[in-house]
Amino acid sequence: MMGGLFRVFGRPEFPGAVARHVELSAAALLVAVAISVPLALLVNRSPLASLIAVNIGNIGRAVPSLALLALAMPFLGFGFAPSLVALAALGIPPILINAATGLREVSREVVDAARGMGLSNLQILTHIQLPLAAPVIFAGIRTSAVQIVASATLATFIGGGGLGDIIVEGFQLSSTPVLLAGAFTVAALAIVTEVVFGALERVFTPEGLKVAKRRQAKR
């Protein structure tokens, strides 16, 4: 079994499949962040608009990954582009929900105090709201990233490539080593993604919030 796994890992096309998977996942995550965070900032000043954005995000989370890929295929055909669009659409809801919620939950007293000190709306956003909401926003990005990495295996069904090709080959050939090689690699990428974004979440958490959390934990 182990020998078969290593033979699959040693295939000339295997590194390319991993690179394609990572490329597709990273591009989809960047698109999801580029859409979700500005949208959350746009609706931030309106409680109603923020609530609507969160509810739309919750509806979006209920759509299965394979359904998104199937919806993208008739309009964009096969290949990288429809896979990118579908995976970005999958990644938007967790980021949008967390960003809108995190910004909305920043204390109004803190914002009013900053405004009373003469800070402009832009300064309040960049120096107060975003730093305080950063842990929640990064938690959403982390969730989105892991979902995208895991779901990118389905891109093989619309010609997106990646490790899904290896997994499907394993099913078609009834080859356990091929199947496990693809599955283990996807799992490893998902775990690495979780660890990396968890570390980024801690890095971007303001020190004051870390101290407050430690004090709460001791009570």
mmCIF file of N, CA, C and O in Angstrom, residues 69-135:
data_model
loop_
_atom_site.group_PDB
_atom_site.id
_atom_site.type_symbol
_atom_site.label_atom_id
_atom_site.label_comp_id
_atom_site.label_asym_id
_atom_site.label_seq_id
_atom_site.Cartn_x
_atom_site.Cartn_y
_atom_site.Cartn_z
ATOM 1 N N LEU A 69 -20.998 24.682 -9.182
ATOM 2 C CA LEU A 69 -20.208 24.310 -10.353
ATOM 3 C C LEU A 69 -21.113 24.042 -11.554
ATOM 4 O O LEU A 69 -20.810 24.454 -12.686
ATOM 5 N N ALA A 70 -22.226 23.368 -11.318
ATOM 6 C CA ALA A 70 -23.165 23.065 -12.401
ATOM 7 C C ALA A 70 -23.799 24.338 -12.953
ATOM 8 O O ALA A 70 -24.041 24.450 -14.163
ATOM 9 N N LEU A 71 -24.049 25.324 -12.083
ATOM 10 C CA LEU A 71 -24.636 26.587 -12.531
ATOM 11 C C LEU A 71 -23.647 27.411 -13.352
ATOM 12 O O LEU A 71 -24.041 28.131 -14.281
ATOM 13 N N ALA A 72 -22.360 27.315 -13.006
ATOM 14 C CA ALA A 72 -21.352 28.101 -13.726
ATOM 15 C C ALA A 72 -21.056 27.521 -15.108
ATOM 16 O O ALA A 72 -20.732 28.273 -16.032
ATOM 17 N N MET A 73 -21.183 26.220 -15.255
ATOM 18 C CA MET A 73 -20.781 25.558 -16.500
ATOM 19 C C MET A 73 -21.565 26.027 -17.727
ATOM 20 O O MET A 73 -20.956 26.286 -18.773
ATOM 21 N N PRO A 74 -22.899 26.186 -17.691
ATOM 22 C CA PRO A 74 -23.610 26.601 -18.913
ATOM 23 C C PRO A 74 -23.204 27.983 -19.418
ATOM 24 O O PRO A 74 -23.311 28.261 -20.613
ATOM 25 N N PHE A 75 -22.752 28.847 -18.513
ATOM 26 C CA PHE A 75 -22.416 30.211 -18.903
ATOM 27 C C PHE A 75 -20.947 30.375 -19.282
ATOM 28 O O PHE A 75 -20.607 31.195 -20.139
ATOM 29 N N LEU A 76 -20.071 29.612 -18.633
ATOM 30 C CA LEU A 76 -18.632 29.797 -18.844
ATOM 31 C C LEU A 76 -17.945 28.587 -19.446
ATOM 32 O O LEU A 76 -16.742 28.634 -19.711
ATOM 33 N N GLY A 77 -18.689 27.512 -19.647
ATOM 34 C CA GLY A 77 -18.104 26.328 -20.252
ATOM 35 C C GLY A 77 -17.274 25.517 -19.276
ATOM 36 O O GLY A 77 -17.534 25.504 -18.073
ATOM 37 N N PHE A 78 -16.244 24.861 -19.805
ATOM 38 C CA PHE A 78 -15.374 24.013 -18.993
ATOM 39 C C PHE A 78 -14.035 24.703 -18.761
ATOM 40 O O PHE A 78 -13.625 25.576 -19.520
ATOM 41 N N GLY A 79 -13.359 24.298 -17.688
ATOM 42 C CA GLY A 79 -12.009 24.785 -17.467
ATOM 43 C C GLY A 79 -11.843 25.586 -16.190
ATOM 44 O O GLY A 79 -12.637 25.479 -15.238
ATOM 45 N N PHE A 80 -10.809 26.410 -16.196
ATOM 46 C CA PHE A 80 -10.423 27.151 -14.991
ATOM 47 C C PHE A 80 -11.446 28.220 -14.617
ATOM 48 O O PHE A 80 -11.794 28.381 -13.436
ATOM 49 N N ALA A 81 -11.938 28.966 -15.626
ATOM 50 C CA ALA A 81 -12.819 30.115 -15.353
ATOM 51 C C ALA A 81 -14.101 29.732 -14.607
ATOM 52 O O ALA A 81 -14.423 30.348 -13.577
ATOM 53 N N PRO A 82 -14.883 28.748 -15.080
ATOM 54 C CA PRO A 82 -16.095 28.394 -14.336
ATOM 55 C C PRO A 82 -15.794 27.845 -12.946
ATOM 56 O O PRO A 82 -16.555 28.081 -11.999
ATOM 57 N N SER A 83 -14.680 27.123 -12.816
ATOM 58 C CA SER A 83 -14.295 26.608 -11.501
ATOM 59 C C SER A 83 -13.973 27.753 -10.553
ATOM 60 O O SER A 83 -14.370 27.737 -9.378
ATOM 61 N N LEU A 84 -13.263 28.749 -11.073
ATOM 62 C CA LEU A 84 -12.910 29.920 -10.261
ATOM 63 C C LEU A 84 -14.157 30.653 -9.798
ATOM 64 O O LEU A 84 -14.288 31.006 -8.615
ATOM 65 N N VAL A 85 -15.086 30.885 -10.716
ATOM 66 C CA VAL A 85 -16.320 31.612 -10.375
ATOM 67 C C VAL A 85 -17.127 30.851 -9.332
ATOM 68 O O VAL A 85 -17.609 31.423 -8.348
ATOM 69 N N ALA A 86 -17.279 29.547 -9.540
ATOM 70 C CA ALA A 86 -18.079 28.744 -8.614
ATOM 71 C C ALA A 86 -17.450 28.687 -7.226
ATOM 72 O O ALA A 86 -18.145 28.818 -6.206
ATOM 73 N N LEU A 87 -16.142 28.504 -7.163
ATOM 74 C CA LEU A 87 -15.469 28.419 -5.866
ATOM 75 C C LEU A 87 -15.454 29.780 -5.162
ATOM 76 O O LEU A 87 -15.568 29.844 -3.936
ATOM 77 N N ALA A 88 -15.308 30.856 -5.933
ATOM 78 C CA ALA A 88 -15.373 32.193 -5.324
ATOM 79 C C ALA A 88 -16.761 32.432 -4.746
ATOM 80 O O ALA A 88 -16.906 32.980 -3.638
ATOM 81 N N ALA A 89 -17.794 32.022 -5.483
ATOM 82 C CA ALA A 89 -19.173 32.167 -4.976
ATOM 83 C C ALA A 89 -19.372 31.347 -3.706
ATOM 84 O O ALA A 89 -20.080 31.774 -2.782
ATOM 85 N N LEU A 90 -18.734 30.181 -3.644
ATOM 86 C CA LEU A 90 -18.801 29.357 -2.432
ATOM 87 C C LEU A 90 -18.109 30.046 -1.260
ATOM 88 O O LEU A 90 -18.554 29.942 -0.107
ATOM 89 N N GLY A 91 -17.015 30.767 -1.548
ATOM 90 C CA GLY A 91 -16.232 31.386 -0.480
ATOM 91 C C GLY A 91 -16.774 32.706 0.016
ATOM 92 O O GLY A 91 -16.382 33.158 1.103
ATOM 93 N N ILE A 92 -17.661 33.342 -0.746
ATOM 94 C CA ILE A 92 -18.152 34.665 -0.362
ATOM 95 C C ILE A 92 -18.996 34.658 0.923
ATOM 96 O O ILE A 92 -18.772 35.497 1.807
ATOM 97 N N PRO A 93 -19.979 33.766 1.066
ATOM 98 C CA PRO A 93 -20.880 33.859 2.235
ATOM 99 C C PRO A 93 -20.195 33.873 3.602
ATOM 100 O O PRO A 93 -20.510 34.749 4.423
ATOM 101 N N PRO A 94 -19.249 32.961 3.910
ATOM 102 C CA PRO A 94 -18.645 33.017 5.259
ATOM 103 C C PRO A 94 -17.912 34.328 5.525
ATOM 104 O O PRO A 94 -17.985 34.865 6.644
ATOM 105 N N ILE A 95 -17.215 34.851 4.508
ATOM 106 C CA ILE A 95 -16.475 36.100 4.701
ATOM 107 C C ILE A 95 -17.438 37.264 4.862
ATOM 108 O O ILE A 95 -17.269 38.114 5.752
ATOM 109 N N LEU A 96 -18.458 37.312 4.010
ATOM 110 C CA LEU A 96 -19.431 38.404 4.072
ATOM 111 C C LEU A 96 -20.162 38.413 5.412
ATOM 112 O O LEU A 96 -20.328 39.470 6.036
ATOM 113 N N ILE A 97 -20.590 37.254 5.856
ATOM 114 C CA ILE A 97 -21.320 37.158 7.130
ATOM 115 C C ILE A 97 -20.441 37.632 8.288
ATOM 116 O O ILE A 97 -20.856 38.447 9.116
ATOM 117 N N ASN A 98 -19.223 37.118 8.348
ATOM 118 C CA ASN A 98 -18.333 37.479 9.457
ATOM 119 C C ASN A 98 -17.914 38.935 9.403
ATOM 120 O O ASN A 98 -17.842 39.607 10.439
ATOM 121 N N ALA A 99 -17.617 39.440 8.200
ATOM 122 C CA ALA A 99 -17.185 40.839 8.088
ATOM 123 C C ALA A 99 -18.312 41.787 8.474
ATOM 124 O O ALA A 99 -18.100 42.748 9.232
ATOM 125 N N ALA A 100 -19.516 41.521 7.967
ATOM 126 C CA ALA A 100 -20.653 42.383 8.296
ATOM 127 C C ALA A 100 -20.985 42.305 9.781
ATOM 128 O O ALA A 100 -21.252 43.330 10.432
ATOM 129 N N THR A 101 -20.940 41.093 10.339
ATOM 130 C CA THR A 101 -21.244 40.915 11.762
ATOM 131 C C THR A 101 -20.171 41.554 12.632
ATOM 132 O O THR A 101 -20.471 42.243 13.612
ATOM 133 N N GLY A 102 -18.903 41.329 12.285
ATOM 134 C CA GLY A 102 -17.812 41.890 13.080
ATOM 135 C C GLY A 102 -17.834 43.406 13.107
ATOM 136 O O GLY A 102 -17.651 44.020 14.171
ATOM 137 N N LEU A 103 -18.068 44.035 11.973
ATOM 138 C CA LEU A 103 -18.124 45.502 11.923
ATOM 139 C C LEU A 103 -19.335 46.030 12.675
ATOM 140 O O LEU A 103 -19.266 47.059 13.354
ATOM 141 N N ARG A 104 -20.449 45.320 12.574
ATOM 142 C CA ARG A 104 -21.677 45.769 13.232
ATOM 143 C C ARG A 104 -21.577 45.650 14.751
ATOM 144 O O ARG A 104 -22.205 46.425 15.493
ATOM 145 N N GLU A 105 -20.774 44.696 15.233
ATOM 146 C CA GLU A 105 -20.696 44.464 16.671
ATOM 147 C C GLU A 105 -19.661 45.343 17.386
ATOM 148 O O GLU A 105 -19.513 45.244 18.600
ATOM 149 N N VAL A 106 -18.943 46.173 16.643
ATOM 150 C CA VAL A 106 -18.035 47.124 17.293
ATOM 151 C C VAL A 106 -18.877 48.091 18.122
ATOM 152 O O VAL A 106 -19.867 48.646 17.644
ATOM 153 N N SER A 107 -18.505 48.275 19.369
ATOM 154 C CA SER A 107 -19.292 49.085 20.308
ATOM 155 C C SER A 107 -19.548 50.487 19.770
ATOM 156 O O SER A 107 -18.621 51.174 19.334
ATOM 157 N N ARG A 108 -20.801 50.903 19.810
ATOM 158 C CA ARG A 108 -21.150 52.258 19.365
ATOM 159 C C ARG A 108 -20.510 53.303 20.269
ATOM 160 O O ARG A 108 -20.186 54.412 19.827
ATOM 161 N N GLU A 109 -20.332 52.963 21.564
ATOM 162 C CA GLU A 109 -19.699 53.910 22.482
ATOM 163 C C GLU A 109 -18.263 54.191 22.063
ATOM 164 O O GLU A 109 -17.799 55.334 22.131
ATOM 165 N N VAL A 110 -17.555 53.144 21.606
ATOM 166 C CA VAL A 110 -16.175 53.315 21.145
ATOM 167 C C VAL A 110 -16.142 54.196 19.904
ATOM 168 O O VAL A 110 -15.307 55.103 19.782
ATOM 169 N N VAL A 111 -17.069 53.947 18.974
ATOM 170 C CA VAL A 111 -17.127 54.749 17.746
ATOM 171 C C VAL A 111 -17.474 56.199 18.067
ATOM 172 O O VAL A 111 -16.859 57.132 17.524
ATOM 173 N N ASP A 112 -18.439 56.398 18.953
ATOM 174 C CA ASP A 112 -18.828 57.766 19.326
ATOM 175 C C ASP A 112 -17.689 58.493 20.024
ATOM 176 O O ASP A 112 -17.480 59.693 19.809
ATOM 177 N N ALA A 113 -16.944 57.776 20.860
ATOM 178 C CA ALA A 113 -15.801 58.390 21.546
ATOM 179 C C ALA A 113 -14.736 58.814 20.536
ATOM 180 O O ALA A 113 -14.150 59.901 20.643
ATOM 181 N N ALA A 114 -14.488 57.952 19.547
ATOM 182 C CA ALA A 114 -13.506 58.292 18.508
ATOM 183 C C ALA A 114 -13.971 59.488 17.694
ATOM 184 O O ALA A 114 -13.163 60.378 17.365
ATOM 185 N N ARG A 115 -15.261 59.539 17.404
ATOM 186 C CA ARG A 115 -15.796 60.679 16.648
ATOM 187 C C ARG A 115 -15.694 61.956 17.482
ATOM 188 O O ARG A 115 -15.409 63.042 16.959
ATOM 189 N N GLY A 116 -15.912 61.826 18.792
ATOM 190 C CA GLY A 116 -15.795 62.983 19.674
ATOM 191 C C GLY A 116 -14.368 63.502 19.772
ATOM 192 O O GLY A 116 -14.149 64.692 20.052
ATOM 193 N N MET A 117 -13.397 62.640 19.527
ATOM 194 C CA MET A 117 -11.990 63.045 19.537
ATOM 195 C C MET A 117 -11.562 63.682 18.218
ATOM 196 O O MET A 117 -10.411 64.085 18.058
ATOM 197 N N GLY A 118 -12.488 63.756 17.273
ATOM 198 C CA GLY A 118 -12.193 64.434 16.017
ATOM 199 C C GLY A 118 -11.792 63.532 14.882
ATOM 200 O O GLY A 118 -11.379 64.018 13.821
ATOM 201 N N LEU A 119 -11.900 62.210 15.038
ATOM 202 C CA LEU A 119 -11.533 61.297 13.956
ATOM 203 C C LEU A 119 -12.593 61.324 12.858
ATOM 204 O O LEU A 119 -13.798 61.416 13.154
ATOM 205 N N SER A 120 -12.141 61.269 11.618
ATOM 206 C CA SER A 120 -13.060 61.220 10.487
ATOM 207 C C SER A 120 -13.652 59.819 10.368
ATOM 208 O O SER A 120 -13.191 58.869 11.015
ATOM 209 N N ASN A 121 -14.672 59.679 9.520
ATOM 210 C CA ASN A 121 -15.288 58.362 9.318
ATOM 211 C C ASN A 121 -14.266 57.350 8.789
ATOM 212 O O ASN A 121 -14.273 56.191 9.194
ATOM 213 N N LEU A 122 -13.394 57.797 7.885
ATOM 214 C CA LEU A 122 -12.372 56.900 7.347
ATOM 215 C C LEU A 122 -11.383 56.490 8.426
ATOM 216 O O LEU A 122 -10.981 55.316 8.511
ATOM 217 N N GLN A 123 -10.987 57.422 9.278
ATOM 218 C CA GLN A 123 -10.065 57.102 10.363
ATOM 219 C C GLN A 123 -10.694 56.150 11.367
ATOM 220 O O GLN A 123 -10.041 55.233 11.875
ATOM 221 N N ILE A 124 -11.968 56.361 11.649
ATOM 222 C CA ILE A 124 -12.681 55.460 12.565
ATOM 223 C C ILE A 124 -12.738 54.056 11.985
ATOM 224 O O ILE A 124 -12.520 53.058 12.692
ATOM 225 N N LEU A 125 -12.986 53.973 10.676
ATOM 226 C CA LEU A 125 -13.063 52.670 10.024
ATOM 227 C C LEU A 125 -11.723 51.952 10.052
ATOM 228 O O LEU A 125 -11.646 50.770 10.416
ATOM 229 N N THR A 126 -10.651 52.666 9.684
ATOM 230 C CA THR A 126 -9.335 52.028 9.537
ATOM 231 C C THR A 126 -8.621 51.820 10.867
ATOM 232 O O THR A 126 -7.865 50.851 11.021
ATOM 233 N N HIS A 127 -8.854 52.719 11.843
ATOM 234 C CA HIS A 127 -8.116 52.643 13.114
ATOM 235 C C HIS A 127 -8.921 52.033 14.266
ATOM 236 O O HIS A 127 -8.331 51.625 15.267
ATOM 237 N N ILE A 128 -10.240 51.975 14.117
ATOM 238 C CA ILE A 128 -11.077 51.465 15.212
ATOM 239 C C ILE A 128 -11.849 50.220 14.789
ATOM 240 O O ILE A 128 -11.652 49.131 15.339
ATOM 241 N N GLN A 129 -12.718 50.384 13.786
ATOM 242 C CA GLN A 129 -13.636 49.293 13.452
ATOM 243 C C GLN A 129 -12.927 48.081 12.848
ATOM 244 O O GLN A 129 -13.164 46.948 13.287
ATOM 245 N N LEU A 130 -12.093 48.304 11.843
ATOM 246 C CA LEU A 130 -11.427 47.164 11.206
ATOM 247 C C LEU A 130 -10.501 46.408 12.160
ATOM 248 O O LEU A 130 -10.537 45.169 12.183
ATOM 249 N N PRO A 131 -9.668 47.096 12.967
ATOM 250 C CA PRO A 131 -8.833 46.337 13.914
ATOM 251 C C PRO A 131 -9.656 45.525 14.915
ATOM 252 O O PRO A 131 -9.299 44.380 15.223
ATOM 253 N N LEU A 132 -10.757 46.109 15.417
ATOM 254 C CA LEU A 132 -11.571 45.389 16.393
ATOM 255 C C LEU A 132 -12.329 44.230 15.747
ATOM 256 O O LEU A 132 -12.583 43.206 16.391
ATOM 257 N N ALA A 133 -12.703 44.393 14.478
ATOM 258 C CA ALA A 133 -13.449 43.341 13.784
ATOM 259 C C ALA A 133 -12.526 42.323 13.128
ATOM 260 O O ALA A 133 -13.002 41.290 12.630
ATOM 261 N N ALA A 134 -11.213 42.594 13.108
ATOM 262 C CA ALA A 134 -10.266 41.736 12.387
ATOM 263 C C ALA A 134 -10.349 40.257 12.782
ATOM 264 O O ALA A 134 -10.337 39.387 11.896
ATOM 265 N N PRO A 135 -10.422 39.906 14.078
ATOM 266 C CA PRO A 135 -10.486 38.469 14.416
ATOM 267 C C PRO A 135 -11.697 37.776 13.809
ATOM 268 O O PRO A 135 -11.594 36.644 13.334
#
